């Protein structure tokens, strides 16, 4: 089987962690043609658009991309290029495994949790009205006429759209994922006690979908603030979480913190036809070009990509190789060291090469 895959190195530390991931994937000798495209700050610096047409066309054609983090320049037309890519291709699922991999920095060694974040709606949809704007004033007038609760004149307003169709499809994805991956329980995370209509609709949609799967997958619901506390104290109680966009964003970072930091947090943005694989972390500009940061999140995102392509065996090998390097503890980047100033910390590419050595012996 041969594959054409769009690769976007990204900004800041992006090119380093993506190079490390390609080093690992290429070790399998698969017939992959990497089609390199740019976006974000790198593209602007080369006189292009933040999200160039060639990049969009390449993703559209190949249907699969591996992407490094992208810096959204402050004051640009986009809130975030990353959010723009997800919305443009309707990549409605953000899949984020949270696994401890025996990292010395993990707060618990036995965490193995799957986060399924809705990726297209909620406060992240970017429907916002700024302070002291005539459109905002018109909106406030309507709200104050029609709602029992009044909004202070002069307020800024962000809209939180949640639809039944988007909530049902994310719930359905989660249950189908659970069946395919032998997961036993899904928790719907919400704040429906306060946001009765928006989060209430998310929860109701989940509950309806859950009924169809109740014979095979257990489900429950947990209020998001309660989840935050329980995740710190008893993360082992959770198997899969389904969350609206904003809570998913925040809880993903909390999850990363539990297992040893952003350097281990992989991710996939999945739609009906297109999928873009990227680490959870950003472009960490102050670490750029130092061959210092942890590439594991991007390597593990590439493992998710291999699984998505149907190369399950190689995906498992890649994840196992990363796990073995971390468990062995000889080649660890600074963020996985108990002391972050540890002079024996490995570099980004060194970590990737250690993973390749493990792959050869699996
Ligand atoms: P960040 O994730 O880039 O960095 C925060 C801190 O986390 C870093 O200073 C570093 O200490 C640590 N860190 C991140 N990745 C690491 C790694 N691989 N190994 C070791 N340590 C790591 O977050 P930020 O500073 O808030 O954002 C910087 C830029 O990235 C912003 O422009 C933001 O918009 C962008 N961003 C992009 C994405 C994406 O492309 N998907 C996601 C988040 C943020």
Short mmCIF file of C-alpha atoms and ligand atoms in Angstrom, two decimals:
data_model
loop_
_atom_site.label_atom_id
_atom_site.label_comp_id
_atom_site.label_asym_id
_atom_site.label_seq_id
_atom_site.Cartn_x
_atom_site.Cartn_y
_atom_site.Cartn_z
CA UNK A 1 0.00 0.00 0.00
CA UNK A 2 1.33 3.49 -0.80
CA UNK A 3 0.32 6.71 0.91
CA UNK A 4 0.43 10.43 0.11
CA UNK A 5 0.48 12.41 3.34
CA UNK A 6 0.52 16.18 3.75
CA UNK A 7 3.10 17.26 6.30
CA UNK A 8 3.01 20.72 7.85
CA UNK A 9 6.16 21.32 9.94
CA UNK A 10 4.56 24.35 11.61
CA UNK A 11 6.22 27.12 13.60
CA UNK A 12 8.52 27.38 16.62
CA UNK A 13 9.41 23.86 17.79
CA UNK A 14 7.13 22.38 15.08
CA UNK A 15 9.81 21.57 12.47
CA UNK A 16 11.95 19.76 15.08
CA UNK A 17 9.21 17.58 16.51
CA UNK A 18 7.77 16.80 13.06
CA UNK A 19 11.23 15.82 11.75
CA UNK A 20 11.60 13.51 14.76
CA UNK A 21 8.19 11.92 14.03
CA UNK A 22 9.07 11.39 10.35
CA UNK A 23 12.37 9.75 11.41
CA UNK A 24 10.34 7.23 13.43
CA UNK A 25 7.63 6.57 10.82
CA UNK A 26 10.22 6.20 8.05
CA UNK A 27 11.90 3.45 10.10
CA UNK A 28 9.02 1.14 9.10
CA UNK A 29 9.93 1.42 5.41
CA UNK A 30 6.34 2.13 4.36
CA UNK A 31 5.74 3.57 0.90
CA UNK A 32 4.88 7.11 2.01
CA UNK A 33 5.20 10.25 -0.10
CA UNK A 34 5.37 13.19 2.32
CA UNK A 35 3.99 16.33 0.69
CA UNK A 36 5.39 19.27 2.64
CA UNK A 37 3.23 22.39 2.94
CA UNK A 38 3.42 25.51 5.09
CA UNK A 39 0.99 27.54 7.19
CA UNK A 40 0.99 30.12 9.94
CA UNK A 41 3.90 32.38 10.80
CA UNK A 42 6.31 30.46 8.52
CA UNK A 43 4.02 31.08 5.55
CA UNK A 44 3.61 34.79 6.39
CA UNK A 45 7.38 35.16 6.60
CA UNK A 46 7.67 33.70 3.10
CA UNK A 47 5.17 36.25 1.79
CA UNK A 48 2.21 33.83 1.74
CA UNK A 49 -1.18 33.61 3.43
CA UNK A 50 -1.59 32.29 6.96
CA UNK A 51 -3.42 29.33 5.51
CA UNK A 52 -2.25 29.07 1.87
CA UNK A 53 -4.43 27.61 -0.87
CA UNK A 54 -1.73 25.01 -1.69
CA UNK A 55 -1.87 23.72 1.90
CA UNK A 56 -5.66 23.43 1.86
CA UNK A 57 -5.59 21.71 -1.54
CA UNK A 58 -2.93 19.23 -0.43
CA UNK A 59 -4.95 18.22 2.67
CA UNK A 60 -8.12 17.99 0.57
CA UNK A 61 -6.38 15.73 -1.94
CA UNK A 62 -4.46 13.46 0.44
CA UNK A 63 -7.20 13.38 3.12
CA UNK A 64 -4.53 12.90 5.76
CA UNK A 65 -2.01 15.28 7.33
CA UNK A 66 0.62 15.30 10.05
CA UNK A 67 0.94 18.77 11.45
CA UNK A 68 3.29 20.56 13.82
CA UNK A 69 1.99 23.33 16.06
CA UNK A 70 1.33 26.69 14.43
CA UNK A 71 1.77 30.14 15.92
CA UNK A 72 -1.15 32.43 15.28
CA UNK A 73 0.34 35.92 15.02
CA UNK A 74 -1.37 38.33 17.42
CA UNK A 75 -3.65 40.72 15.57
CA UNK A 76 -4.11 38.44 12.53
CA UNK A 77 -7.56 37.90 11.04
CA UNK A 78 -7.66 34.37 12.46
CA UNK A 79 -8.33 33.56 16.09
CA UNK A 80 -6.25 30.45 15.49
CA UNK A 81 -5.07 28.76 12.29
CA UNK A 82 -5.47 25.43 14.06
CA UNK A 83 -9.13 26.11 14.84
CA UNK A 84 -9.57 27.41 11.26
CA UNK A 85 -8.22 24.11 9.82
CA UNK A 86 -10.53 22.07 12.06
CA UNK A 87 -13.56 24.16 11.09
CA UNK A 88 -12.68 24.34 7.37
CA UNK A 89 -12.51 20.54 7.01
CA UNK A 90 -15.25 19.87 9.60
CA UNK A 91 -12.84 17.78 11.70
CA UNK A 92 -15.46 17.32 14.38
CA UNK A 93 -13.55 14.93 16.63
CA UNK A 94 -10.53 15.85 18.68
CA UNK A 95 -9.15 12.56 20.00
CA UNK A 96 -6.58 12.83 22.76
CA UNK A 97 -5.22 9.75 24.51
CA UNK A 98 -3.80 10.41 27.98
CA UNK A 99 -1.33 7.69 28.90
CA UNK A 100 1.37 7.68 31.59
CA UNK A 101 4.04 5.59 29.77
CA UNK A 102 5.92 5.16 33.04
CA UNK A 103 7.16 8.74 32.79
CA UNK A 104 9.16 9.75 35.88
CA UNK A 105 7.06 12.93 35.93
CA UNK A 106 3.66 11.13 35.83
CA UNK A 107 1.54 11.74 38.92
CA UNK A 108 0.10 8.23 38.45
CA UNK A 109 1.67 5.34 36.52
CA UNK A 110 -1.56 3.61 35.52
CA UNK A 111 -3.50 6.31 33.64
CA UNK A 112 -4.90 5.23 30.29
CA UNK A 113 -7.69 7.58 29.37
CA UNK A 114 -9.23 8.65 26.06
CA UNK A 115 -10.52 12.20 25.66
CA UNK A 116 -13.05 12.80 22.88
CA UNK A 117 -13.53 16.54 22.49
CA UNK A 118 -16.18 18.09 20.21
CA UNK A 119 -14.18 20.23 17.84
CA UNK A 120 -16.55 22.55 15.95
CA UNK A 121 -18.92 24.33 18.36
CA UNK A 122 -19.15 25.87 21.81
CA UNK A 123 -17.38 29.08 22.84
CA UNK A 124 -14.59 27.96 20.47
CA UNK A 125 -16.79 28.61 17.41
CA UNK A 126 -15.52 32.19 17.57
CA UNK A 127 -18.92 33.95 17.52
CA UNK A 128 -18.01 37.00 19.55
CA UNK A 129 -19.17 40.58 19.92
CA UNK A 130 -16.82 43.20 21.26
CA UNK A 131 -17.39 45.86 23.86
CA UNK A 132 -18.81 49.24 22.77
CA UNK A 133 -19.76 48.14 19.26
CA UNK A 134 -23.07 49.04 17.64
CA UNK A 135 -23.79 45.39 16.68
CA UNK A 136 -23.10 44.31 20.26
CA UNK A 137 -25.45 47.00 21.54
CA UNK A 138 -28.19 45.76 19.17
CA UNK A 139 -27.65 42.20 20.36
CA UNK A 140 -27.76 43.27 24.01
CA UNK A 141 -31.00 45.12 23.36
CA UNK A 142 -32.60 41.94 21.96
CA UNK A 143 -31.24 39.83 24.83
CA UNK A 144 -32.47 42.26 27.46
CA UNK A 145 -35.92 42.39 25.83
CA UNK A 146 -36.32 38.62 25.45
CA UNK A 147 -34.44 37.08 28.35
CA UNK A 148 -35.44 36.99 31.98
CA UNK A 149 -31.80 37.52 32.87
CA UNK A 150 -30.35 40.88 31.92
CA UNK A 151 -26.87 41.57 30.57
CA UNK A 152 -25.00 44.67 31.68
CA UNK A 153 -25.00 47.39 28.99
CA UNK A 154 -21.58 47.75 27.37
CA UNK A 155 -20.66 44.07 27.91
CA UNK A 156 -18.66 42.00 25.45
CA UNK A 157 -20.47 38.80 24.46
CA UNK A 158 -19.28 35.34 23.35
CA UNK A 159 -21.88 32.93 22.03
CA UNK A 160 -21.85 29.27 23.03
CA UNK A 161 -23.59 27.38 20.23
CA UNK A 162 -24.30 23.69 20.92
CA UNK A 163 -26.43 21.74 18.43
CA UNK A 164 -28.14 18.35 18.74
CA UNK A 165 -26.61 17.13 15.47
CA UNK A 166 -23.01 17.95 16.48
CA UNK A 167 -23.55 16.59 20.01
CA UNK A 168 -25.04 13.34 18.69
CA UNK A 169 -22.28 12.76 16.17
CA UNK A 170 -19.50 13.21 18.73
CA UNK A 171 -21.28 10.86 21.15
CA UNK A 172 -21.75 8.31 18.36
CA UNK A 173 -18.06 8.55 17.42
CA UNK A 174 -17.11 7.91 21.07
CA UNK A 175 -19.30 4.82 21.41
CA UNK A 176 -18.10 3.39 18.09
CA UNK A 177 -14.50 4.07 19.17
CA UNK A 178 -15.20 2.26 22.47
CA UNK A 179 -16.51 -0.79 20.63
CA UNK A 180 -13.53 -0.90 18.22
CA UNK A 181 -10.97 -0.39 20.99
CA UNK A 182 -12.47 -2.47 23.77
CA UNK A 183 -13.20 0.50 26.03
CA UNK A 184 -15.78 -0.17 28.73
CA UNK A 185 -17.14 3.13 29.98
CA UNK A 186 -17.82 6.63 28.63
CA UNK A 187 -18.43 9.66 30.85
CA UNK A 188 -20.20 12.69 29.41
CA UNK A 189 -18.73 15.87 30.90
CA UNK A 190 -20.89 18.99 31.17
CA UNK A 191 -22.18 21.83 33.31
CA UNK A 192 -25.85 21.24 32.53
CA UNK A 193 -26.88 22.16 36.07
CA UNK A 194 -26.06 25.78 35.19
CA UNK A 195 -26.11 25.89 31.37
CA UNK A 196 -29.40 24.07 31.08
CA UNK A 197 -29.99 24.71 27.39
CA UNK A 198 -26.53 24.43 25.80
CA UNK A 199 -24.81 21.85 28.03
CA UNK A 200 -28.27 20.38 28.73
CA UNK A 201 -28.62 19.66 25.01
CA UNK A 202 -25.12 18.15 24.87
CA UNK A 203 -25.99 15.84 27.78
CA UNK A 204 -29.43 14.95 26.42
CA UNK A 205 -27.97 14.08 23.00
CA UNK A 206 -25.31 11.91 24.67
CA UNK A 207 -27.93 10.13 26.79
CA UNK A 208 -30.05 9.33 23.73
CA UNK A 209 -27.06 7.89 21.85
CA UNK A 210 -25.84 6.02 24.96
CA UNK A 211 -29.15 4.11 25.16
CA UNK A 212 -28.42 2.45 21.82
CA UNK A 213 -25.09 1.14 23.11
CA UNK A 214 -26.07 0.37 26.72
CA UNK A 215 -25.74 -3.40 26.31
CA UNK A 216 -22.09 -3.05 25.37
CA UNK A 217 -20.67 0.18 26.80
CA UNK A 218 -21.40 1.61 30.24
CA UNK A 219 -22.01 5.36 30.47
CA UNK A 220 -22.53 8.09 33.04
CA UNK A 221 -22.30 11.86 33.30
CA UNK A 222 -20.09 14.04 35.48
CA UNK A 223 -20.16 17.80 36.05
CA UNK A 224 -16.94 19.35 34.75
CA UNK A 225 -15.74 20.92 38.02
CA UNK A 226 -16.32 17.64 39.84
CA UNK A 227 -14.39 15.87 37.05
CA UNK A 228 -11.42 18.22 37.53
CA UNK A 229 -11.21 17.23 41.18
CA UNK A 230 -11.79 13.50 40.58
CA UNK A 231 -9.22 13.35 37.79
CA UNK A 232 -6.54 14.59 40.16
CA UNK A 233 -7.52 12.18 42.92
CA UNK A 234 -8.75 9.07 41.08
CA UNK A 235 -8.02 9.24 37.34
CA UNK A 236 -8.20 5.43 37.19
CA UNK A 237 -12.00 5.72 37.64
CA UNK A 238 -12.31 7.05 34.08
CA UNK A 239 -11.97 5.22 30.78
CA UNK A 240 -13.27 7.62 28.11
CA UNK A 241 -14.53 11.21 28.40
CA UNK A 242 -16.75 13.02 25.90
CA UNK A 243 -16.72 16.80 26.27
CA UNK A 244 -17.87 19.97 24.53
CA UNK A 245 -15.07 21.96 22.93
CA UNK A 246 -13.92 24.30 25.71
CA UNK A 247 -14.00 21.81 28.59
CA UNK A 248 -12.21 19.37 26.24
CA UNK A 249 -9.46 21.89 25.66
CA UNK A 250 -8.89 22.53 29.35
CA UNK A 251 -9.24 18.93 30.53
CA UNK A 252 -6.79 17.80 27.81
CA UNK A 253 -4.07 19.95 29.39
CA UNK A 254 -5.03 18.75 32.86
CA UNK A 255 -4.70 15.19 31.55
CA UNK A 256 -1.30 16.00 30.03
CA UNK A 257 -0.19 17.36 33.41
CA UNK A 258 -1.23 14.11 35.11
CA UNK A 259 0.95 11.96 32.86
CA UNK A 260 4.07 14.11 32.76
CA UNK A 261 3.39 17.17 30.64
CA UNK A 262 2.50 18.37 27.17
CA UNK A 263 5.46 16.53 25.67
CA UNK A 264 3.46 13.29 25.92
CA UNK A 265 0.03 14.50 24.77
CA UNK A 266 -0.84 13.25 21.28
CA UNK A 267 -3.85 14.26 19.26
CA UNK A 268 -5.95 13.67 16.17
CA UNK A 269 -8.57 15.84 14.51
CA UNK A 270 -10.92 13.55 12.62
CA UNK A 271 -13.76 14.27 10.20
CA UNK A 272 -15.88 12.09 7.91
CA UNK A 273 -13.21 12.01 5.18
CA UNK A 274 -10.17 13.96 6.37
CA UNK A 275 -7.97 13.62 9.44
CA UNK A 276 -5.17 15.86 10.73
CA UNK A 277 -2.80 14.49 13.37
CA UNK A 278 -1.00 16.90 15.69
CA UNK A 279 0.35 17.13 19.23
CA UNK A 280 -1.76 18.90 21.86
CA UNK A 281 1.01 21.39 22.63
CA UNK A 282 1.71 24.68 20.89
CA UNK A 283 4.79 26.05 19.11
CA UNK A 284 6.67 26.93 22.35
CA UNK A 285 8.67 29.65 20.52
CA UNK A 286 11.19 30.17 23.31
CA UNK A 287 12.43 26.58 22.88
CA UNK A 288 12.58 26.71 19.07
CA UNK A 289 15.72 25.58 17.24
CA UNK A 290 17.42 24.20 20.36
CA UNK A 291 16.90 20.46 19.67
CA UNK A 292 15.59 20.36 23.23
CA UNK A 293 11.85 19.67 23.44
CA UNK A 294 10.12 16.34 23.67
CA UNK A 295 8.97 14.94 20.30
CA UNK A 296 6.97 12.08 21.89
CA UNK A 297 3.60 13.88 21.53
CA UNK A 298 4.17 14.23 17.78
CA UNK A 299 5.56 10.69 17.42
CA UNK A 300 2.50 9.36 19.26
CA UNK A 301 0.25 11.49 17.01
CA UNK A 302 1.97 9.79 14.07
CA UNK A 303 1.13 6.43 15.69
CA UNK A 304 -2.54 7.50 15.77
CA UNK A 305 -2.15 8.36 12.09
CA UNK A 306 -0.74 4.92 11.26
CA UNK A 307 -3.68 3.31 13.06
CA UNK A 308 -6.11 5.51 11.12
CA UNK A 309 -4.43 4.42 7.86
CA UNK A 310 -5.04 0.77 8.77
CA UNK A 311 -1.40 0.14 9.74
CA UNK A 312 -2.45 -0.98 13.23
CA UNK A 313 0.47 -3.29 13.84
CA UNK A 314 3.00 -0.56 13.08
CA UNK A 315 1.03 1.91 15.21
CA UNK A 316 1.28 -0.46 18.18
CA UNK A 317 5.00 -0.95 17.55
CA UNK A 318 5.62 2.78 17.43
CA UNK A 319 3.74 3.38 20.68
CA UNK A 320 5.52 0.43 22.32
CA UNK A 321 8.90 1.76 21.20
CA UNK A 322 8.15 5.19 22.74
CA UNK A 323 6.94 3.48 25.94
CA UNK A 324 10.13 1.40 26.14
CA UNK A 325 12.42 4.42 25.68
CA UNK A 326 10.58 6.28 28.45
CA UNK A 327 10.50 3.26 30.77
CA UNK A 328 14.20 2.61 30.26
CA UNK A 329 14.86 6.22 31.25
CA UNK A 330 18.27 6.54 29.56
CA UNK A 331 17.24 8.88 26.72
CA UNK A 332 14.78 11.40 28.13
CA UNK A 333 14.22 15.02 27.13
CA UNK A 334 14.46 17.66 29.86
CA UNK A 335 10.72 17.81 30.51
CA UNK A 336 10.65 14.13 31.56
CA UNK A 337 13.58 14.50 33.95
CA UNK A 338 12.80 14.92 37.65
CA UNK A 339 15.13 17.92 37.59
CA UNK A 340 14.44 20.04 34.48
CA UNK A 341 18.04 21.35 34.52
CA UNK A 342 19.46 17.81 34.41
CA UNK A 343 22.49 18.02 32.10
CA UNK A 344 22.04 14.41 30.98
CA UNK A 345 18.77 15.29 29.19
CA UNK A 346 18.58 14.03 25.61
CA UNK A 347 17.84 16.18 22.58
CA UNK A 348 14.73 15.99 20.38
CA UNK A 349 16.38 14.02 17.57
CA UNK A 350 18.29 11.78 19.99
CA UNK A 351 14.96 10.72 21.51
CA UNK A 352 13.63 9.90 18.02
CA UNK A 353 16.72 7.85 17.22
CA UNK A 354 16.32 5.90 20.47
CA UNK A 355 12.73 5.12 19.40
CA UNK A 356 13.99 3.92 16.00
CA UNK A 357 16.48 1.58 17.74
CA UNK A 358 13.61 0.09 19.77
CA UNK A 359 11.48 -0.33 16.62
CA UNK A 360 14.29 -2.38 15.05
CA UNK A 361 14.15 -4.82 17.99
CA UNK A 362 10.39 -5.24 18.18
P1 LIG B 1 2.88 25.85 24.22
O1 LIG B 1 2.22 24.51 24.30
O2 LIG B 1 3.52 26.19 22.93
O3 LIG B 1 4.03 25.95 25.32
C1 LIG B 1 3.82 26.05 26.71
C2 LIG B 1 4.99 25.41 27.45
O4 LIG B 1 4.81 23.99 27.45
C3 LIG B 1 6.36 25.62 26.79
O5 LIG B 1 6.96 26.81 27.18
C4 LIG B 1 7.12 24.42 27.29
O6 LIG B 1 7.60 24.66 28.58
C5 LIG B 1 6.06 23.33 27.35
N1 LIG B 1 6.05 22.49 26.14
C6 LIG B 1 5.23 22.55 25.08
N2 LIG B 1 5.52 21.59 24.20
C7 LIG B 1 6.56 20.90 24.71
C8 LIG B 1 7.32 19.77 24.26
N3 LIG B 1 7.05 19.15 23.10
N4 LIG B 1 8.33 19.34 25.04
C9 LIG B 1 8.62 19.93 26.20
N5 LIG B 1 7.92 20.99 26.69
C10 LIG B 1 6.90 21.46 25.95
O7 LIG B 1 1.79 26.95 24.62
P2 LIG B 1 1.80 28.54 24.43
O8 LIG B 1 3.13 29.08 24.85
O9 LIG B 1 0.58 28.99 25.15
O10 LIG B 1 1.57 28.79 22.88
C11 LIG B 1 2.60 29.15 21.96
C12 LIG B 1 2.00 29.29 20.57
O11 LIG B 1 1.47 28.05 20.14
C13 LIG B 1 0.84 30.30 20.48
O12 LIG B 1 0.98 31.07 19.29
C14 LIG B 1 -0.40 29.41 20.36
O13 LIG B 1 -1.41 30.05 19.62
C15 LIG B 1 0.17 28.23 19.62
N6 LIG B 1 -0.59 26.97 19.81
C16 LIG B 1 -0.72 26.17 18.74
C17 LIG B 1 -1.38 24.94 18.89
C18 LIG B 1 -1.51 24.06 17.67
O14 LIG B 1 -0.86 24.31 16.66
N7 LIG B 1 -2.36 23.05 17.70
C19 LIG B 1 -1.86 24.53 20.13
C20 LIG B 1 -1.65 25.38 21.24
C21 LIG B 1 -1.02 26.60 21.07
#
